[in-house]
Amino acid sequence: MRLRTALCTTGWLVAGLVLASCGPEPAGGSQPQATSSRSAVAGADKLVACPATPSKPPVSNGLPDVSLPCLGNGPDIRLADLRGPLVVNVWAQWCGPCRDEAPYLAELAKTGKVRMLGIDYADPRPELAVKFATDEGLAYPHLVDPDKAIQQPLKVGGPPLTVFVDEDGAVAYVHRGVLTSQQQLDQLVRDKLGVAL
């Protein structure tokens, strides 16, 4: 009887581990599934659509040669094609500091002085990411990086992270951590990109 109970318990334990290891896969797993279901995410159509970007040769010290799908509508975007002045903000809906700095990014976007792009990073809940971006008024295109493709090339320890890209496409500066004020963000745009606000 003890042997049967032990085998039964072991069987349930193994089954539980197998199910647990399969659990997160649909939410952040294979890219084709995430891409095809992304348009069905509630509210995604309210986000600014990702624009088609002309193909350009990668730039030395530029953004990584990685293509990421749009969180809202629009095509995938190859980061190496982008030129500035551009501010790229790496965020996630589960990141508290990202919520703290969101109003400063929304305000900068309103000026229209620099292009802006968000990257929803390592985020298993696209529906909550869409809600975050719309609630915070982040009126610029957003990409998704569920597989952390930008982690090594941009040395992302975690969100938030803000990248300043100059007009030639080179990364002028990377701010790691939370932006603490509008003044700080505006000053970085002036100092690193030479854009008067």
JSON list of C-alpha atoms in Angstrom, two decimals:
[
{"chain": "A", "resi": 1, "resn": "MET", "atom": "CA", "xyz": [0.00, 0.00, 0.00]},
{"chain": "A", "resi": 2, "resn": "ARG", "atom": "CA", "xyz": [2.84, 2.39, 0.88]},
{"chain": "A", "resi": 3, "resn": "LEU", "atom": "CA", "xyz": [4.53, 1.68, -2.43]},
{"chain": "A", "resi": 4, "resn": "ARG", "atom": "CA", "xyz": [1.32, 2.41, -4.33]},
{"chain": "A", "resi": 5, "resn": "THR", "atom": "CA", "xyz": [0.83, 5.69, -2.43]},
{"chain": "A", "resi": 6, "resn": "ALA", "atom": "CA", "xyz": [4.44, 6.69, -3.09]},
{"chain": "A", "resi": 7, "resn": "LEU", "atom": "CA", "xyz": [4.11, 5.89, -6.80]},
{"chain": "A", "resi": 8, "resn": "CYS", "atom": "CA", "xyz": [0.84, 7.79, -7.00]},
{"chain": "A", "resi": 9, "resn": "THR", "atom": "CA", "xyz": [2.35, 10.81, -5.25]},
{"chain": "A", "resi": 10, "resn": "THR", "atom": "CA", "xyz": [5.41, 10.68, -7.51]},
{"chain": "A", "resi": 11, "resn": "GLY", "atom": "CA", "xyz": [3.15, 10.48, -10.57]},
{"chain": "A", "resi": 12, "resn": "TRP", "atom": "CA", "xyz": [1.20, 13.56, -9.51]},
{"chain": "A", "resi": 13, "resn": "LEU", "atom": "CA", "xyz": [4.43, 15.41, -8.75]},
{"chain": "A", "resi": 14, "resn": "VAL", "atom": "CA", "xyz": [5.87, 14.63, -12.20]},
{"chain": "A", "resi": 15, "resn": "ALA", "atom": "CA", "xyz": [2.59, 15.60, -13.89]},
{"chain": "A", "resi": 16, "resn": "GLY", "atom": "CA", "xyz": [2.54, 18.86, -11.94]},
{"chain": "A", "resi": 17, "resn": "LEU", "atom": "CA", "xyz": [6.10, 19.69, -12.98]},
{"chain": "A", "resi": 18, "resn": "VAL", "atom": "CA", "xyz": [5.35, 18.95, -16.64]},
{"chain": "A", "resi": 19, "resn": "LEU", "atom": "CA", "xyz": [2.26, 21.16, -16.56]},
{"chain": "A", "resi": 20, "resn": "ALA", "atom": "CA", "xyz": [4.11, 23.93, -14.72]},
{"chain": "A", "resi": 21, "resn": "SER", "atom": "CA", "xyz": [6.91, 23.89, -17.25]},
{"chain": "A", "resi": 22, "resn": "CYS", "atom": "CA", "xyz": [4.39, 24.24, -20.07]},
{"chain": "A", "resi": 23, "resn": "GLY", "atom": "CA", "xyz": [2.33, 26.96, -18.38]},
{"chain": "A", "resi": 24, "resn": "PRO", "atom": "CA", "xyz": [3.99, 30.22, -19.40]},
{"chain": "A", "resi": 25, "resn": "GLU", "atom": "CA", "xyz": [4.67, 29.16, -23.01]},
{"chain": "A", "resi": 26, "resn": "PRO", "atom": "CA", "xyz": [1.45, 30.47, -24.66]},
{"chain": "A", "resi": 27, "resn": "ALA", "atom": "CA", "xyz": [1.76, 33.91, -23.06]},
{"chain": "A", "resi": 28, "resn": "GLY", "atom": "CA", "xyz": [5.36, 34.69, -23.91]},
{"chain": "A", "resi": 29, "resn": "GLY", "atom": "CA", "xyz": [6.41, 31.67, -25.89]},
{"chain": "A", "resi": 30, "resn": "SER", "atom": "CA", "xyz": [6.76, 31.07, -29.58]},
{"chain": "A", "resi": 31, "resn": "GLN", "atom": "CA", "xyz": [6.91, 34.25, -31.58]},
{"chain": "A", "resi": 32, "resn": "PRO", "atom": "CA", "xyz": [4.60, 33.26, -34.48]},
{"chain": "A", "resi": 33, "resn": "GLN", "atom": "CA", "xyz": [1.72, 32.57, -32.07]},
{"chain": "A", "resi": 34, "resn": "ALA", "atom": "CA", "xyz": [2.29, 35.80, -30.16]},
{"chain": "A", "resi": 35, "resn": "THR", "atom": "CA", "xyz": [2.46, 37.79, -33.39]},
{"chain": "A", "resi": 36, "resn": "SER", "atom": "CA", "xyz": [-0.69, 36.32, -34.89]},
{"chain": "A", "resi": 37, "resn": "SER", "atom": "CA", "xyz": [-2.74, 36.74, -31.71]},
{"chain": "A", "resi": 38, "resn": "ARG", "atom": "CA", "xyz": [-1.39, 40.21, -30.93]},
{"chain": "A", "resi": 39, "resn": "SER", "atom": "CA", "xyz": [-3.90, 41.98, -33.20]},
{"chain": "A", "resi": 40, "resn": "ALA", "atom": "CA", "xyz": [-6.66, 40.31, -31.19]},
{"chain": "A", "resi": 41, "resn": "VAL", "atom": "CA", "xyz": [-5.46, 41.92, -27.95]},
{"chain": "A", "resi": 42, "resn": "ALA", "atom": "CA", "xyz": [-8.18, 44.22, -26.66]},
{"chain": "A", "resi": 43, "resn": "GLY", "atom": "CA", "xyz": [-7.37, 47.87, -27.29]},
{"chain": "A", "resi": 44, "resn": "ALA", "atom": "CA", "xyz": [-4.34, 47.21, -29.53]},
{"chain": "A", "resi": 45, "resn": "ASP", "atom": "CA", "xyz": [-6.04, 49.17, -32.32]},
{"chain": "A", "resi": 46, "resn": "LYS", "atom": "CA", "xyz": [-5.98, 52.28, -30.08]},
{"chain": "A", "resi": 47, "resn": "LEU", "atom": "CA", "xyz": [-2.17, 52.32, -29.98]},
{"chain": "A", "resi": 48, "resn": "VAL", "atom": "CA", "xyz": [-0.18, 54.34, -32.51]},
{"chain": "A", "resi": 49, "resn": "ALA", "atom": "CA", "xyz": [0.54, 52.00, -35.43]},
{"chain": "A", "resi": 50, "resn": "CYS", "atom": "CA", "xyz": [4.12, 51.01, -36.16]},
{"chain": "A", "resi": 51, "resn": "PRO", "atom": "CA", "xyz": [5.30, 52.65, -39.38]},
{"chain": "A", "resi": 52, "resn": "ALA", "atom": "CA", "xyz": [7.00, 50.86, -42.25]},
{"chain": "A", "resi": 53, "resn": "THR", "atom": "CA", "xyz": [10.69, 51.75, -42.12]},
{"chain": "A", "resi": 54, "resn": "PRO", "atom": "CA", "xyz": [13.00, 51.74, -45.14]},
{"chain": "A", "resi": 55, "resn": "SER", "atom": "CA", "xyz": [15.85, 49.24, -44.95]},
{"chain": "A", "resi": 56, "resn": "LYS", "atom": "CA", "xyz": [19.21, 50.82, -44.15]},
{"chain": "A", "resi": 57, "resn": "PRO", "atom": "CA", "xyz": [22.66, 49.37, -43.50]},
{"chain": "A", "resi": 58, "resn": "PRO", "atom": "CA", "xyz": [23.46, 48.86, -39.81]},
{"chain": "A", "resi": 59, "resn": "VAL", "atom": "CA", "xyz": [25.46, 51.67, -38.20]},
{"chain": "A", "resi": 60, "resn": "SER", "atom": "CA", "xyz": [28.56, 51.22, -36.09]},
{"chain": "A", "resi": 61, "resn": "ASN", "atom": "CA", "xyz": [27.46, 51.72, -32.45]},
{"chain": "A", "resi": 62, "resn": "GLY", "atom": "CA", "xyz": [23.84, 51.74, -33.64]},
{"chain": "A", "resi": 63, "resn": "LEU", "atom": "CA", "xyz": [20.77, 49.88, -32.47]},
{"chain": "A", "resi": 64, "resn": "PRO", "atom": "CA", "xyz": [21.02, 46.08, -32.75]},
{"chain": "A", "resi": 65, "resn": "ASP", "atom": "CA", "xyz": [20.13, 44.30, -35.98]},
{"chain": "A", "resi": 66, "resn": "VAL", "atom": "CA", "xyz": [16.99, 42.79, -34.44]},
{"chain": "A", "resi": 67, "resn": "SER", "atom": "CA", "xyz": [13.43, 42.82, -35.78]},
{"chain": "A", "resi": 68, "resn": "LEU", "atom": "CA", "xyz": [10.58, 43.03, -33.27]},
{"chain": "A", "resi": 69, "resn": "PRO", "atom": "CA", "xyz": [6.80, 42.81, -33.76]},
{"chain": "A", "resi": 70, "resn": "CYS", "atom": "CA", "xyz": [4.49, 45.76, -33.15]},
{"chain": "A", "resi": 71, "resn": "LEU", "atom": "CA", "xyz": [2.43, 45.76, -29.94]},
{"chain": "A", "resi": 72, "resn": "GLY", "atom": "CA", "xyz": [-0.41, 47.45, -31.81]},
{"chain": "A", "resi": 73, "resn": "ASN", "atom": "CA", "xyz": [-0.99, 47.39, -35.54]},
{"chain": "A", "resi": 74, "resn": "GLY", "atom": "CA", "xyz": [1.73, 47.64, -38.15]},
{"chain": "A", "resi": 75, "resn": "PRO", "atom": "CA", "xyz": [4.72, 45.71, -39.42]},
{"chain": "A", "resi": 76, "resn": "ASP", "atom": "CA", "xyz": [7.68, 44.35, -37.53]},
{"chain": "A", "resi": 77, "resn": "ILE", "atom": "CA", "xyz": [10.44, 46.93, -37.17]},
{"chain": "A", "resi": 78, "resn": "ARG", "atom": "CA", "xyz": [14.16, 46.25, -37.63]},
{"chain": "A", "resi": 79, "resn": "LEU", "atom": "CA", "xyz": [15.89, 48.37, -35.01]},
{"chain": "A", "resi": 80, "resn": "ALA", "atom": "CA", "xyz": [19.05, 48.80, -37.12]},
{"chain": "A", "resi": 81, "resn": "ASP", "atom": "CA", "xyz": [16.96, 50.69, -39.72]},
{"chain": "A", "resi": 82, "resn": "LEU", "atom": "CA", "xyz": [16.05, 53.47, -37.29]},
{"chain": "A", "resi": 83, "resn": "ARG", "atom": "CA", "xyz": [17.62, 56.92, -37.28]},
{"chain": "A", "resi": 84, "resn": "GLY", "atom": "CA", "xyz": [17.14, 59.81, -34.88]},
{"chain": "A", "resi": 85, "resn": "PRO", "atom": "CA", "xyz": [16.80, 62.02, -33.19]},
{"chain": "A", "resi": 86, "resn": "LEU", "atom": "CA", "xyz": [15.04, 59.14, -31.48]},
{"chain": "A", "resi": 87, "resn": "VAL", "atom": "CA", "xyz": [14.28, 58.14, -27.88]},
{"chain": "A", "resi": 88, "resn": "VAL", "atom": "CA", "xyz": [13.71, 54.41, -27.33]},
{"chain": "A", "resi": 89, "resn": "ASN", "atom": "CA", "xyz": [12.21, 53.45, -23.97]},
{"chain": "A", "resi": 90, "resn": "VAL", "atom": "CA", "xyz": [12.37, 49.84, -22.77]},
{"chain": "A", "resi": 91, "resn": "TRP", "atom": "CA", "xyz": [9.49, 49.14, -20.37]},
{"chain": "A", "resi": 92, "resn": "ALA", "atom": "CA", "xyz": [7.04, 46.52, -19.08]},
{"chain": "A", "resi": 93, "resn": "GLN", "atom": "CA", "xyz": [3.60, 46.80, -17.52]},
{"chain": "A", "resi": 94, "resn": "TRP", "atom": "CA", "xyz": [4.79, 44.86, -14.44]},
{"chain": "A", "resi": 95, "resn": "CYS", "atom": "CA", "xyz": [7.62, 47.38, -13.80]},
{"chain": "A", "resi": 96, "resn": "GLY", "atom": "CA", "xyz": [6.78, 49.93, -11.09]},
{"chain": "A", "resi": 97, "resn": "PRO", "atom": "CA", "xyz": [9.51, 52.44, -12.03]},
{"chain": "A", "resi": 98, "resn": "CYS", "atom": "CA", "xyz": [8.26, 52.31, -15.64]},
{"chain": "A", "resi": 99, "resn": "ARG", "atom": "CA", "xyz": [4.92, 53.62, -14.39]},
{"chain": "A", "resi": 100, "resn": "ASP", "atom": "CA", "xyz": [6.71, 56.39, -12.48]},
{"chain": "A", "resi": 101, "resn": "GLU", "atom": "CA", "xyz": [8.53, 57.70, -15.57]},
{"chain": "A", "resi": 102, "resn": "ALA", "atom": "CA", "xyz": [5.68, 57.21, -18.08]},
{"chain": "A", "resi": 103, "resn": "PRO", "atom": "CA", "xyz": [4.26, 60.76, -17.68]},
{"chain": "A", "resi": 104, "resn": "TYR", "atom": "CA", "xyz": [7.62, 62.29, -18.64]},
{"chain": "A", "resi": 105, "resn": "LEU", "atom": "CA", "xyz": [7.81, 60.17, -21.79]},
{"chain": "A", "resi": 106, "resn": "ALA", "atom": "CA", "xyz": [4.20, 61.03, -22.69]},
{"chain": "A", "resi": 107, "resn": "GLU", "atom": "CA", "xyz": [5.00, 64.72, -22.27]},
{"chain": "A", "resi": 108, "resn": "LEU", "atom": "CA", "xyz": [8.13, 64.50, -24.42]},
{"chain": "A", "resi": 109, "resn": "ALA", "atom": "CA", "xyz": [6.13, 62.76, -27.17]},
{"chain": "A", "resi": 110, "resn": "LYS", "atom": "CA", "xyz": [3.67, 65.68, -27.23]},
{"chain": "A", "resi": 111, "resn": "THR", "atom": "CA", "xyz": [6.45, 68.09, -28.22]},
{"chain": "A", "resi": 112, "resn": "GLY", "atom": "CA", "xyz": [6.98, 66.30, -31.54]},
{"chain": "A", "resi": 113, "resn": "LYS", "atom": "CA", "xyz": [10.67, 67.31, -31.42]},
{"chain": "A", "resi": 114, "resn": "VAL", "atom": "CA", "xyz": [12.03, 63.75, -31.37]},
{"chain": "A", "resi": 115, "resn": "ARG", "atom": "CA", "xyz": [10.78, 60.43, -32.65]},
{"chain": "A", "resi": 116, "resn": "MET", "atom": "CA", "xyz": [9.85, 57.99, -29.91]},
{"chain": "A", "resi": 117, "resn": "LEU", "atom": "CA", "xyz": [9.55, 54.23, -29.69]},
{"chain": "A", "resi": 118, "resn": "GLY", "atom": "CA", "xyz": [8.63, 51.95, -26.81]},
{"chain": "A", "resi": 119, "resn": "ILE", "atom": "CA", "xyz": [9.75, 48.34, -26.39]},
{"chain": "A", "resi": 120, "resn": "ASP", "atom": "CA", "xyz": [7.59, 46.19, -24.11]},
{"chain": "A", "resi": 121, "resn": "TYR", "atom": "CA", "xyz": [10.26, 43.91, -22.66]},
{"chain": "A", "resi": 122, "resn": "ALA", "atom": "CA", "xyz": [9.92, 40.34, -21.32]},
{"chain": "A", "resi": 123, "resn": "ASP", "atom": "CA", "xyz": [6.23, 40.92, -20.70]},
{"chain": "A", "resi": 124, "resn": "PRO", "atom": "CA", "xyz": [3.96, 37.84, -20.60]},
{"chain": "A", "resi": 125, "resn": "ARG", "atom": "CA", "xyz": [0.72, 39.87, -20.61]},
{"chain": "A", "resi": 126, "resn": "PRO", "atom": "CA", "xyz": [0.26, 41.81, -23.89]},
{"chain": "A", "resi": 127, "resn": "GLU", "atom": "CA", "xyz": [-3.27, 42.82, -22.92]},
{"chain": "A", "resi": 128, "resn": "LEU", "atom": "CA", "xyz": [-1.96, 44.52, -19.77]},
{"chain": "A", "resi": 129, "resn": "ALA", "atom": "CA", "xyz": [0.85, 46.12, -21.78]},
{"chain": "A", "resi": 130, "resn": "VAL", "atom": "CA", "xyz": [-1.71, 47.62, -24.18]},
{"chain": "A", "resi": 131, "resn": "LYS", "atom": "CA", "xyz": [-3.75, 48.89, -21.23]},
{"chain": "A", "resi": 132, "resn": "PHE", "atom": "CA", "xyz": [-0.62, 50.40, -19.64]},
{"chain": "A", "resi": 133, "resn": "ALA", "atom": "CA", "xyz": [0.39, 52.24, -22.83]},
{"chain": "A", "resi": 134, "resn": "THR", "atom": "CA", "xyz": [-3.12, 53.60, -23.45]},
{"chain": "A", "resi": 135, "resn": "ASP", "atom": "CA", "xyz": [-3.77, 54.53, -19.79]},
{"chain": "A", "resi": 136, "resn": "GLU", "atom": "CA", "xyz": [-0.45, 56.39, -19.58]},
{"chain": "A", "resi": 137, "resn": "GLY", "atom": "CA", "xyz": [-1.02, 58.23, -22.87]},
{"chain": "A", "resi": 138, "resn": "LEU", "atom": "CA", "xyz": [2.14, 56.86, -24.50]},
{"chain": "A", "resi": 139, "resn": "ALA", "atom": "CA", "xyz": [1.12, 58.07, -27.96]},
{"chain": "A", "resi": 140, "resn": "TYR", "atom": "CA", "xyz": [3.93, 56.61, -30.02]},
{"chain": "A", "resi": 141, "resn": "PRO", "atom": "CA", "xyz": [4.61, 53.15, -31.54]},
{"chain": "A", "resi": 142, "resn": "HIS", "atom": "CA", "xyz": [5.53, 50.23, -29.30]},
{"chain": "A", "resi": 143, "resn": "LEU", "atom": "CA", "xyz": [7.25, 46.96, -30.10]},
{"chain": "A", "resi": 144, "resn": "VAL", "atom": "CA", "xyz": [7.36, 43.75, -28.08]},
{"chain": "A", "resi": 145, "resn": "ASP", "atom": "CA", "xyz": [10.42, 41.76, -27.08]},
{"chain": "A", "resi": 146, "resn": "PRO", "atom": "CA", "xyz": [9.08, 38.69, -25.26]},
{"chain": "A", "resi": 147, "resn": "ASP", "atom": "CA", "xyz": [12.28, 36.71, -25.84]},
{"chain": "A", "resi": 148, "resn": "LYS", "atom": "CA", "xyz": [14.73, 39.40, -24.65]},
{"chain": "A", "resi": 149, "resn": "ALA", "atom": "CA", "xyz": [16.37, 39.74, -28.07]},
{"chain": "A", "resi": 150, "resn": "ILE", "atom": "CA", "xyz": [17.77, 43.17, -27.12]},
{"chain": "A", "resi": 151, "resn": "GLN", "atom": "CA", "xyz": [19.13, 42.04, -23.75]},
{"chain": "A", "resi": 152, "resn": "GLN", "atom": "CA", "xyz": [22.72, 41.33, -24.80]},
{"chain": "A", "resi": 153, "resn": "PRO", "atom": "CA", "xyz": [23.29, 44.00, -27.47]},
{"chain": "A", "resi": 154, "resn": "LEU", "atom": "CA", "xyz": [21.86, 46.80, -25.29]},
{"chain": "A", "resi": 155, "resn": "LYS", "atom": "CA", "xyz": [23.00, 45.24, -22.00]},
{"chain": "A", "resi": 156, "resn": "VAL", "atom": "CA", "xyz": [19.49, 45.36, -20.56]},
{"chain": "A", "resi": 157, "resn": "GLY", "atom": "CA", "xyz": [19.56, 44.40, -16.89]},
{"chain": "A", "resi": 158, "resn": "GLY", "atom": "CA", "xyz": [15.82, 45.05, -16.76]},
{"chain": "A", "resi": 159, "resn": "PRO", "atom": "CA", "xyz": [13.40, 47.85, -17.47]},
{"chain": "A", "resi": 160, "resn": "PRO", "atom": "CA", "xyz": [13.29, 50.77, -17.48]},
{"chain": "A", "resi": 161, "resn": "LEU", "atom": "CA", "xyz": [16.08, 51.69, -19.86]},
{"chain": "A", "resi": 162, "resn": "THR", "atom": "CA", "xyz": [16.11, 54.66, -22.26]},
{"chain": "A", "resi": 163, "resn": "VAL", "atom": "CA", "xyz": [18.27, 54.84, -25.38]},
{"chain": "A", "resi": 164, "resn": "PHE", "atom": "CA", "xyz": [19.07, 58.11, -27.17]},
{"chain": "A", "resi": 165, "resn": "VAL", "atom": "CA", "xyz": [19.80, 57.64, -30.90]},
{"chain": "A", "resi": 166, "resn": "ASP", "atom": "CA", "xyz": [21.31, 60.44, -33.00]},
{"chain": "A", "resi": 167, "resn": "GLU", "atom": "CA", "xyz": [20.38, 61.40, -36.56]},
{"chain": "A", "resi": 168, "resn": "ASP", "atom": "CA", "xyz": [23.03, 59.09, -38.02]},
{"chain": "A", "resi": 169, "resn": "GLY", "atom": "CA", "xyz": [21.56, 56.11, -36.14]},
{"chain": "A", "resi": 170, "resn": "ALA", "atom": "CA", "xyz": [24.34, 55.82, -33.54]},
{"chain": "A", "resi": 171, "resn": "VAL", "atom": "CA", "xyz": [23.46, 55.24, -29.89]},
{"chain": "A", "resi": 172, "resn": "ALA", "atom": "CA", "xyz": [24.47, 58.53, -28.28]},
{"chain": "A", "resi": 173, "resn": "TYR", "atom": "CA", "xyz": [23.63, 57.51, -24.71]},
{"chain": "A", "resi": 174, "resn": "VAL", "atom": "CA", "xyz": [21.89, 54.80, -22.68]},
{"chain": "A", "resi": 175, "resn": "HIS", "atom": "CA", "xyz": [20.17, 55.80, -19.43]},
{"chain": "A", "resi": 176, "resn": "ARG", "atom": "CA", "xyz": [19.80, 52.77, -17.17]},
{"chain": "A", "resi": 177, "resn": "GLY", "atom": "CA", "xyz": [17.07, 52.97, -14.56]},
{"chain": "A", "resi": 178, "resn": "VAL", "atom": "CA", "xyz": [14.15, 55.26, -13.95]},
{"chain": "A", "resi": 179, "resn": "LEU", "atom": "CA", "xyz": [13.90, 58.81, -15.25]},
{"chain": "A", "resi": 180, "resn": "THR", "atom": "CA", "xyz": [13.09, 60.89, -12.17]},
{"chain": "A", "resi": 181, "resn": "SER", "atom": "CA", "xyz": [11.75, 64.13, -13.66]},
{"chain": "A", "resi": 182, "resn": "GLN", "atom": "CA", "xyz": [10.66, 65.88, -16.84]},
{"chain": "A", "resi": 183, "resn": "GLN", "atom": "CA", "xyz": [13.61, 68.22, -16.44]},
{"chain": "A", "resi": 184, "resn": "GLN", "atom": "CA", "xyz": [16.04, 65.28, -16.38]},
{"chain": "A", "resi": 185, "resn": "LEU", "atom": "CA", "xyz": [14.56, 63.73, -19.55]},
{"chain": "A", "resi": 186, "resn": "ASP", "atom": "CA", "xyz": [14.43, 67.05, -21.40]},
{"chain": "A", "resi": 187, "resn": "GLN", "atom": "CA", "xyz": [18.04, 67.79, -20.42]},
{"chain": "A", "resi": 188, "resn": "LEU", "atom": "CA", "xyz": [19.17, 64.39, -21.73]},
{"chain": "A", "resi": 189, "resn": "VAL", "atom": "CA", "xyz": [17.44, 65.09, -25.05]},
{"chain": "A", "resi": 190, "resn": "ARG", "atom": "CA", "xyz": [19.20, 68.45, -25.27]},
{"chain": "A", "resi": 191, "resn": "ASP", "atom": "CA", "xyz": [22.63, 67.16, -24.19]},
{"chain": "A", "resi": 192, "resn": "LYS", "atom": "CA", "xyz": [22.72, 63.82, -25.99]},
{"chain": "A", "resi": 193, "resn": "LEU", "atom": "CA", "xyz": [20.72, 64.58, -29.14]},
{"chain": "A", "resi": 194, "resn": "GLY", "atom": "CA", "xyz": [21.22, 68.34, -29.50]},
{"chain": "A", "resi": 195, "resn": "VAL", "atom": "CA", "xyz": [17.47, 68.95, -29.70]},
{"chain": "A", "resi": 196, "resn": "ALA", "atom": "CA", "xyz": [16.12, 72.14, -28.17]},
{"chain": "A", "resi": 197, "resn": "LEU", "atom": "CA", "xyz": [12.82, 71.68, -26.38]}
]
